[in-house]
Short mmCIF file of C-alpha atoms in Angstrom, two decimals:
data_model
loop_
_atom_site.label_atom_id
_atom_site.label_comp_id
_atom_site.label_asym_id
_atom_site.label_seq_id
_atom_site.Cartn_x
_atom_site.Cartn_y
_atom_site.Cartn_z
CA MET J 1 -60.22 54.29 -113.96
CA SER J 2 -59.19 51.33 -116.10
CA VAL J 3 -59.98 47.69 -115.18
CA THR J 4 -57.35 44.95 -115.32
CA VAL J 5 -58.55 41.17 -115.21
CA GLU J 6 -55.37 39.01 -114.47
CA LEU J 7 -55.43 35.27 -115.66
CA VAL J 8 -53.75 32.27 -115.87
CA GLU J 9 -53.49 30.10 -118.78
CA HIS J 10 -55.81 26.85 -118.30
CA ALA J 11 -56.46 27.89 -114.57
CA PRO J 12 -59.97 27.22 -113.10
CA PRO J 13 -62.46 30.00 -113.88
CA THR J 14 -62.81 33.03 -111.83
CA GLY J 15 -65.43 35.58 -111.25
CA HIS J 16 -65.00 39.36 -112.72
CA MET J 17 -66.94 42.30 -112.51
CA LEU J 18 -67.32 43.58 -115.89
CA PRO J 19 -69.95 45.56 -118.32
CA ASP J 20 -71.92 42.79 -120.09
CA ALA J 21 -70.74 44.67 -123.57
CA VAL J 22 -67.43 43.33 -122.62
CA GLY J 23 -68.31 39.99 -121.69
CA ARG J 24 -69.96 39.27 -124.72
CA ALA J 25 -67.24 40.57 -126.76
CA LEU J 26 -64.49 38.10 -125.02
CA ALA J 27 -67.06 35.44 -125.63
CA ALA J 28 -67.20 36.26 -129.18
CA SER J 29 -63.68 36.73 -129.85
CA ARG J 30 -63.00 33.44 -128.15
CA ILE J 31 -60.09 35.16 -126.44
CA VAL J 32 -61.25 33.40 -123.02
CA ASP J 33 -64.06 31.13 -122.08
CA ALA J 34 -66.98 33.72 -120.69
CA SER J 35 -70.17 33.47 -119.62
CA PRO J 36 -72.49 35.21 -117.06
CA ASP J 37 -72.43 34.05 -113.44
CA PRO J 38 -76.32 33.04 -112.94
CA TYR J 39 -75.97 33.84 -109.23
CA THR J 40 -74.30 37.06 -109.36
CA PRO J 41 -75.59 39.91 -111.78
CA GLY J 42 -72.77 42.00 -113.48
CA THR J 43 -70.15 39.00 -112.64
CA TRP J 44 -68.73 37.25 -115.52
CA LEU J 45 -66.98 33.85 -114.96
CA LEU J 46 -63.68 33.71 -117.16
CA ARG J 47 -61.28 31.08 -118.04
CA ALA J 48 -58.20 31.32 -120.32
CA GLY J 49 -57.58 28.50 -122.74
CA SER J 50 -54.22 28.23 -124.42
CA LYS J 51 -54.01 31.93 -125.74
CA VAL J 52 -51.61 34.18 -123.74
CA GLY J 53 -50.91 37.58 -123.65
CA THR J 54 -52.70 40.81 -122.97
CA VAL J 55 -55.61 42.78 -124.65
CA SER J 56 -57.33 46.01 -124.19
CA VAL J 57 -60.92 46.02 -124.63
CA ASP J 58 -62.34 49.69 -125.36
CA GLY J 59 -65.05 51.47 -127.41
CA PRO J 60 -68.38 53.72 -127.03
CA GLY J 61 -70.16 53.85 -123.31
CA LEU J 62 -67.46 51.99 -121.64
CA GLY J 63 -65.78 54.53 -120.11
CA SER J 64 -62.41 53.06 -119.28
CA PRO J 65 -60.73 50.21 -121.23
CA VAL J 66 -60.66 46.93 -119.73
CA THR J 67 -57.56 44.88 -120.03
CA VAL J 68 -57.19 41.38 -119.67
CA ARG J 69 -53.77 39.81 -119.11
CA ILE J 70 -53.42 35.93 -119.45
CA THR J 71 -49.97 34.47 -117.98
CA PRO J 72 -48.43 31.27 -119.41
CA LYS J 73 -47.82 28.65 -116.98
CA VAL J 74 -44.08 28.41 -117.93
CA PRO J 75 -41.55 30.64 -117.42
CA ILE J 76 -41.29 33.39 -119.77
CA ALA J 77 -37.75 32.54 -120.18
CA ARG J 78 -38.73 28.83 -121.33
CA LEU J 79 -41.19 30.34 -123.52
CA PHE J 80 -39.11 32.22 -125.34
CA PHE J 81 -36.62 29.30 -125.97
CA LEU J 82 -39.66 27.37 -127.21
CA LEU J 83 -40.30 30.35 -129.75
CA GLY J 84 -36.77 30.50 -131.07
CA TYR J 85 -35.94 27.21 -131.32
CA SER J 86 -39.11 26.18 -133.28
CA ARG J 87 -38.24 29.33 -135.72
CA ASP J 88 -34.61 28.49 -135.94
CA PRO J 89 -33.25 25.53 -134.38
CA ARG J 90 -29.59 25.77 -134.94
CA GLY J 91 -29.44 29.55 -134.27
CA GLY J 92 -32.49 29.59 -131.79
CA TRP J 93 -32.21 31.50 -128.46
CA ARG J 94 -30.73 29.67 -125.51
CA ASP J 95 -31.46 30.99 -122.06
CA GLY J 96 -29.74 34.08 -121.56
CA GLN J 97 -29.46 35.01 -125.18
CA VAL J 98 -32.93 37.47 -125.09
CA ASP J 99 -32.73 38.84 -121.86
CA VAL J 100 -36.50 38.83 -120.47
CA ALA J 101 -35.83 37.75 -116.87
CA GLU J 102 -36.99 41.06 -115.27
CA HIS J 103 -40.48 40.59 -117.02
CA ARG J 104 -43.34 38.33 -115.77
CA ASP J 105 -45.78 39.28 -118.26
CA LEU J 106 -45.58 38.51 -122.04
CA LEU J 107 -46.14 41.52 -123.91
CA PRO J 108 -43.66 43.55 -122.05
CA ALA J 109 -40.86 40.66 -122.45
CA LEU J 110 -41.58 40.51 -125.91
CA ALA J 111 -41.69 44.06 -126.55
CA HIS J 112 -38.34 44.26 -124.76
CA ALA J 113 -36.97 41.24 -126.55
CA VAL J 114 -37.73 42.56 -130.06
CA GLU J 115 -36.38 46.33 -129.27
CA ARG J 116 -32.80 44.89 -128.03
CA GLN J 117 -32.79 42.41 -131.16
CA ILE J 118 -33.67 45.22 -133.73
CA ASP J 119 -31.29 47.44 -132.27
CA ARG J 120 -28.26 44.87 -132.40
CA ALA J 121 -29.38 44.31 -136.29
CA LEU J 122 -29.10 47.73 -136.98
CA ARG J 123 -26.18 48.92 -135.21
CA GLN J 124 -24.16 48.65 -138.45
CA GLY J 125 -26.81 50.55 -140.45
CA LEU J 126 -29.65 49.51 -142.74
CA LEU J 127 -29.23 46.51 -144.74
CA GLN J 128 -29.47 47.56 -148.31
CA GLY J 129 -30.68 45.23 -151.28
CA TYR J 130 -31.89 45.04 -155.02
CA ARG J 131 -35.84 44.99 -155.40
CA GLU J 132 -37.97 44.73 -158.58
CA THR J 133 -39.65 48.00 -159.02
CA GLU J 134 -42.30 48.63 -161.88
CA GLU J 135 -43.30 52.25 -162.61
CA SER J 136 -44.48 54.71 -165.33
CA ALA J 137 -41.31 56.64 -166.34
CA LEU J 138 -40.66 59.64 -168.80
CA VAL J 139 -37.20 57.66 -169.56
CA VAL J 140 -36.56 54.08 -170.27
CA ARG J 141 -35.05 52.69 -167.15
CA GLY J 142 -34.59 48.61 -167.11
CA ARG J 143 -37.01 46.76 -169.20
CA ILE J 144 -39.89 48.13 -170.87
CA ARG J 145 -43.26 46.19 -170.19
CA GLU J 146 -44.69 46.00 -173.63
CA THR J 147 -47.97 44.52 -172.85
CA ASP J 148 -48.75 47.00 -170.09
CA GLN J 149 -47.46 49.61 -172.11
CA LEU J 150 -50.08 48.46 -174.81
CA ARG J 151 -52.86 48.33 -172.39
CA ARG J 152 -52.38 51.21 -170.69
CA HIS J 153 -51.12 54.04 -173.16
CA PHE J 154 -52.45 52.59 -176.46
CA GLY J 155 -49.38 53.54 -178.48
CA VAL J 156 -48.42 57.15 -176.91
CA PRO J 157 -44.97 56.62 -176.48
CA LEU J 158 -44.82 58.62 -172.89
CA PRO J 159 -44.90 57.60 -170.26
CA VAL J 160 -43.12 54.48 -170.41
CA GLU J 161 -43.85 51.31 -168.43
CA VAL J 162 -40.57 49.85 -166.98
CA THR J 163 -39.43 47.47 -164.85
CA TYR J 164 -35.58 47.42 -163.43
CA ASP J 165 -33.85 46.70 -160.22
CA GLU J 166 -33.43 49.37 -157.45
CA PHE J 167 -30.82 49.32 -154.92
CA THR J 168 -32.67 50.35 -151.40
CA THR J 169 -33.27 49.87 -148.04
CA ASP J 170 -37.33 49.21 -148.57
CA ILE J 171 -36.41 45.34 -148.72
CA ALA J 172 -38.20 42.48 -147.12
CA GLU J 173 -35.97 42.17 -144.36
CA ASN J 174 -36.43 46.17 -142.88
CA ARG J 175 -40.09 46.09 -143.97
CA ILE J 176 -40.64 43.26 -141.41
CA LEU J 177 -39.00 45.29 -138.61
CA ARG J 178 -40.74 48.15 -139.11
CA SER J 179 -44.00 46.44 -139.33
CA ALA J 180 -42.97 44.72 -135.87
CA VAL J 181 -42.13 48.19 -134.44
CA GLU J 182 -45.27 49.61 -135.62
CA ARG J 183 -47.40 46.91 -134.33
CA LEU J 184 -45.47 47.08 -130.87
CA LEU J 185 -46.26 50.89 -130.67
CA ARG J 186 -49.82 50.22 -130.92
CA LEU J 187 -50.27 47.75 -128.21
CA PRO J 188 -51.00 48.39 -124.66
CA ALA J 189 -48.79 47.14 -121.81
CA VAL J 190 -45.47 47.87 -123.44
CA PRO J 191 -43.28 49.60 -121.22
CA ARG J 192 -42.50 53.11 -121.55
CA ASP J 193 -38.68 52.94 -121.91
CA VAL J 194 -39.30 50.47 -124.41
CA ARG J 195 -41.70 52.37 -126.41
CA HIS J 196 -39.39 55.26 -126.44
CA ARG J 197 -36.43 53.19 -127.77
CA LEU J 198 -38.98 51.70 -130.33
CA SER J 199 -40.05 55.06 -131.67
CA HIS J 200 -36.21 55.55 -132.17
CA HIS J 201 -36.02 52.75 -134.61
CA ARG J 202 -39.18 53.84 -136.61
CA LEU J 203 -37.07 56.99 -137.37
CA ARG J 204 -34.09 54.83 -138.30
CA LEU J 205 -36.51 52.98 -140.67
CA ALA J 206 -38.67 55.82 -141.94
CA ASP J 207 -37.88 55.19 -145.43
CA VAL J 208 -39.01 51.82 -145.18
CA THR J 209 -42.56 50.75 -146.10
CA PRO J 210 -44.16 48.90 -143.30
CA VAL J 211 -46.55 45.72 -144.39
CA VAL J 212 -50.18 46.64 -144.12
CA ARG J 213 -51.83 43.96 -141.72
CA GLY J 214 -53.70 41.16 -143.33
CA GLN J 215 -51.30 41.38 -146.12
CA LEU J 216 -48.91 38.61 -146.55
CA LEU J 217 -45.16 39.31 -145.10
CA PRO J 218 -42.52 39.87 -147.87
CA ALA J 219 -40.27 36.63 -148.08
CA TRP J 220 -36.93 36.63 -147.09
CA GLN J 221 -33.75 34.11 -147.04
CA PRO J 222 -31.33 33.35 -144.67
CA SER J 223 -27.84 34.24 -146.06
CA ARG J 224 -24.30 35.63 -145.08
CA LEU J 225 -25.53 39.27 -145.82
CA ASN J 226 -28.44 39.17 -143.47
CA ALA J 227 -27.04 37.36 -140.63
CA ARG J 228 -26.96 40.31 -137.99
CA TYR J 229 -30.85 40.38 -138.79
CA GLN J 230 -31.93 36.86 -138.65
CA HIS J 231 -32.75 36.90 -134.62
CA ALA J 232 -34.52 39.93 -135.02
CA LEU J 233 -36.45 38.97 -138.15
CA HIS J 234 -37.83 35.78 -136.28
CA LEU J 235 -38.74 37.76 -133.23
CA ALA J 236 -40.42 40.15 -135.63
CA ARG J 237 -42.47 37.51 -137.14
CA ALA J 238 -43.51 36.18 -134.06
CA VAL J 239 -45.11 39.74 -133.10
CA LEU J 240 -46.75 39.69 -136.53
CA ASP J 241 -48.36 36.30 -136.31
CA ASP J 242 -50.33 36.82 -133.22
CA ALA J 243 -53.92 35.68 -132.75
CA SER J 244 -55.36 38.64 -131.41
CA PRO J 245 -58.70 40.24 -133.30
CA GLU J 246 -58.98 43.92 -133.73
CA HIS J 247 -62.83 44.29 -133.78
CA ALA J 248 -65.66 42.91 -131.51
CA PRO J 249 -69.07 42.84 -131.44
CA GLY J 250 -71.05 45.92 -130.49
CA GLY J 251 -68.27 48.45 -132.05
CA LEU J 252 -65.69 47.42 -129.33
CA ARG J 253 -62.01 47.24 -130.40
CA ILE J 254 -59.77 45.04 -128.99
CA GLU J 255 -56.07 45.88 -129.12
CA GLY J 256 -53.52 43.50 -127.64
CA TYR J 257 -50.96 40.59 -128.19
CA LEU J 258 -51.99 36.89 -128.18
CA PHE J 259 -49.77 34.05 -128.56
CA ASN J 260 -51.30 30.42 -129.09
CA MET J 261 -49.44 27.92 -126.92
CA ASN J 262 -51.17 25.17 -128.90
CA THR J 263 -49.20 26.44 -131.86
CA LEU J 264 -46.19 26.81 -130.13
CA PHE J 265 -45.88 23.37 -128.59
CA GLU J 266 -46.85 21.71 -131.95
CA ASP J 267 -44.38 23.74 -133.70
CA PHE J 268 -41.58 23.08 -131.33
CA VAL J 269 -42.27 19.49 -131.02
CA THR J 270 -42.28 18.54 -134.78
CA VAL J 271 -39.11 21.02 -135.67
CA ALA J 272 -37.42 19.29 -132.54
CA LEU J 273 -38.44 15.89 -133.81
CA ARG J 274 -37.32 16.76 -137.40
CA GLU J 275 -33.79 18.01 -136.23
CA SER J 276 -33.44 14.80 -134.15
CA LEU J 277 -33.02 12.81 -137.40
CA ARG J 278 -30.05 14.76 -138.89
CA GLY J 279 -27.12 12.31 -139.57
CA THR J 280 -29.79 9.60 -140.41
CA ASP J 281 -31.27 8.43 -143.73
CA LEU J 282 -35.07 8.85 -142.45
CA GLY J 283 -37.26 11.61 -143.75
CA CYS J 284 -39.91 13.47 -142.32
CA ARG J 285 -42.97 15.61 -143.37
CA LEU J 286 -44.96 18.26 -140.87
CA GLN J 287 -48.17 18.71 -141.39
CA ASP J 288 -48.54 15.76 -143.68
CA SER J 289 -51.76 15.53 -145.53
CA HIS J 290 -53.63 12.24 -146.10
CA HIS J 291 -57.00 10.82 -146.38
CA LEU J 292 -58.73 8.31 -144.22
CA ASP J 293 -60.99 6.83 -146.58
CA GLU J 294 -60.34 4.76 -149.90
CA ALA J 295 -62.41 7.75 -151.89
CA ALA J 296 -60.23 10.57 -150.28
CA ALA J 297 -63.13 12.26 -148.92
CA ILE J 298 -61.77 12.46 -145.38
CA ARG J 299 -58.83 14.24 -144.99
CA MET J 300 -56.12 14.06 -141.92
CA LYS J 301 -53.20 16.27 -141.26
CA PRO J 302 -51.07 14.33 -138.63
CA ASP J 303 -48.35 16.75 -137.20
CA PHE J 304 -45.35 14.54 -138.15
CA VAL J 305 -44.90 11.71 -140.42
CA LEU J 306 -41.69 9.64 -140.26
CA TYR J 307 -40.68 7.99 -143.41
CA ARG J 308 -38.27 5.50 -144.20
CA PRO J 309 -35.51 5.94 -146.82
CA ASP J 310 -37.69 4.15 -149.70
CA ALA J 311 -40.51 6.72 -148.64
CA MET J 312 -42.67 4.20 -146.87
CA PRO J 313 -44.25 5.68 -143.75
CA LEU J 314 -42.45 4.37 -140.60
CA ALA J 315 -44.19 6.23 -137.59
CA VAL J 316 -46.70 9.00 -136.91
CA ALA J 317 -46.85 11.33 -134.02
CA ASP J 318 -49.42 14.03 -133.09
CA ALA J 319 -48.22 17.00 -130.37
CA LYS J 320 -51.09 17.77 -127.68
CA TYR J 321 -50.67 21.20 -125.78
CA LYS J 322 -52.83 19.78 -122.64
CA ALA J 323 -51.66 18.29 -119.19
CA GLU J 324 -52.74 14.90 -118.23
CA LYS J 325 -55.77 14.61 -115.93
CA ARG J 326 -56.23 12.50 -112.69
CA ASP J 327 -57.93 10.01 -114.85
CA GLY J 328 -55.56 9.80 -117.73
CA TYR J 329 -55.24 11.61 -120.99
CA PRO J 330 -58.61 12.15 -123.28
CA ASP J 331 -59.65 9.03 -125.03
CA THR J 332 -60.41 11.08 -128.14
CA ASP J 333 -56.53 11.42 -128.81
CA LEU J 334 -56.51 7.46 -128.50
CA TYR J 335 -59.10 7.41 -131.00
CA GLN J 336 -57.42 10.02 -133.51
CA MET J 337 -53.86 8.54 -133.15
CA LEU J 338 -55.44 4.88 -133.97
CA ALA J 339 -57.31 6.19 -137.22
CA TYR J 340 -53.97 7.81 -138.29
CA CYS J 341 -51.98 4.59 -137.87
CA THR J 342 -54.82 2.48 -139.89
CA ALA J 343 -54.84 4.61 -142.72
CA LEU J 344 -51.19 4.84 -142.81
CA GLY J 345 -50.68 1.04 -142.39
CA LEU J 346 -48.47 1.57 -139.12
CA PRO J 347 -48.22 -0.61 -136.19
CA GLU J 348 -47.50 2.15 -133.47
CA GLY J 349 -48.36 5.79 -133.20
CA HIS J 350 -47.13 8.58 -130.83
CA LEU J 351 -48.73 11.28 -128.54
CA ILE J 352 -46.75 13.85 -127.26
CA TYR J 353 -48.24 16.07 -124.27
CA ALA J 354 -46.98 19.11 -122.47
CA LYS J 355 -47.00 17.21 -119.09
CA GLY J 356 -48.17 14.16 -117.49
CA ASN J 357 -48.11 11.99 -114.50
CA GLU J 358 -45.52 9.52 -116.01
CA PRO J 359 -43.35 10.12 -118.98
CA HIS J 360 -44.05 7.10 -121.06
CA ALA J 361 -47.26 4.99 -121.23
CA ALA J 362 -48.02 2.36 -124.24
CA TYR J 363 -51.45 0.64 -125.08
CA ARG J 364 -52.16 -1.97 -127.51
CA VAL J 365 -55.33 -1.82 -129.46
CA ARG J 366 -57.45 -4.93 -128.91
CA ASN J 367 -57.78 -6.88 -132.67
CA ALA J 368 -55.86 -4.20 -134.51
CA GLY J 369 -52.09 -5.17 -133.11
CA VAL J 370 -51.57 -1.24 -133.23
CA VAL J 371 -49.82 -0.05 -130.22
CA ILE J 372 -50.13 4.02 -129.12
CA HIS J 373 -47.43 5.43 -127.14
CA GLN J 374 -48.00 8.59 -124.85
CA HIS J 375 -45.10 10.70 -123.94
CA ALA J 376 -45.18 13.68 -121.63
CA LEU J 377 -42.44 16.42 -121.74
CA ASP J 378 -41.79 18.64 -118.65
CA LEU J 379 -41.68 22.33 -120.31
CA GLY J 380 -40.32 23.84 -117.00
CA GLN J 381 -36.83 22.13 -117.28
CA ALA J 382 -33.84 23.15 -118.87
CA PRO J 383 -33.39 23.12 -122.72
CA ALA J 384 -31.16 20.73 -123.02
CA ALA J 385 -33.12 18.42 -120.46
CA LEU J 386 -35.93 18.92 -122.63
CA LEU J 387 -34.27 18.17 -126.18
CA ALA J 388 -32.80 15.07 -124.84
CA ASP J 389 -36.51 13.98 -124.09
CA ILE J 390 -37.31 14.90 -127.59
CA ALA J 391 -34.65 12.81 -128.83
CA SER J 392 -35.80 9.96 -126.69
CA VAL J 393 -39.27 9.95 -128.29
CA SER J 394 -37.76 10.12 -131.56
CA ARG J 395 -35.51 6.78 -130.67
CA TYR J 396 -38.89 5.37 -129.68
CA MET J 397 -40.17 6.15 -133.24
CA ARG J 398 -37.22 5.15 -135.28
CA ALA J 399 -36.78 1.64 -133.33
CA GLY J 400 -40.52 0.60 -133.88
CA TRP J 401 -40.60 -0.82 -130.62
CA SER J 402 -40.37 0.72 -126.77
CA VAL J 403 -36.60 0.68 -125.57
#
């Protein structure tokens, strides 16, 4: 009989009876914080961090798999809004565009949403396009690769090393969709009806080559021709970019899907700040690389740097997916932001949190003249209100002082 462990993101630790091998595997893989309970033999104290989703631990000697399900604190529909907006802000999903209301857990909701979007993408048939192909052939087709011909065949005329453009369905867009289907079909907790429909899509994509896990996904560019694919491609990328390991110590296997809420929040905030600058003459860079010291030995990468029209920094921001505690936000965040402001020569810096006791606070650093702002975003509110709050933060940054 399988064992299921239910955890909530960033909730206090709870005790669970687990085989020691499973506890050690969870601790080593950093899926959750795991440690033996010193007072109860056979019990492990588990605490979920910022990774949400479902994984199954299985392997020799366990008898039955152990499933760990981590539920996000934000509603599933809101999580999908954050995901959609961060990947496609002008065409990203609003409430209702991806129907996940019937699902409480992330993985079933994600599988359902991906399957629906792939079905919509493929209703008019598979997209076709030109793909550069290299092969050894008995007839000349396209262009002869002279260097390869000489190196491989030493002057023998046949076969011929050629390169040509082939009109095919085996293009980047279809390969990404096929890879996402294959990934979901290997995961636990995908509902049976969704799994059946995904199997049907795999048959529709049978002539398409899936991407082997660990390889870079093929690049694609939005266009009029692939417009019907774009929502499905963004969701498929979310499936393929998950943070779950495949192997664990002791020969155990870990299969599942984990999503890092830290990364999701950071991506959403920085993209929304960038979008708030449309129509202005200001610029920005995400994950902008700078150095703290004059010798350029200490690298720093603030999440978002706002630039004036003359390319001089105007403001800096960092997104922090952590809730304010009773005694305030961590002091280390303030020290980090002070370092950013000092190195960039800025009078103000901005820390943006997922939640807090007050929407805004500001601190002026002694003997430095630097003001550090702390902003709190309520992710539970409606998308329009959430984007309005980020627009307010953007106004703080552009003005250079509190308004």
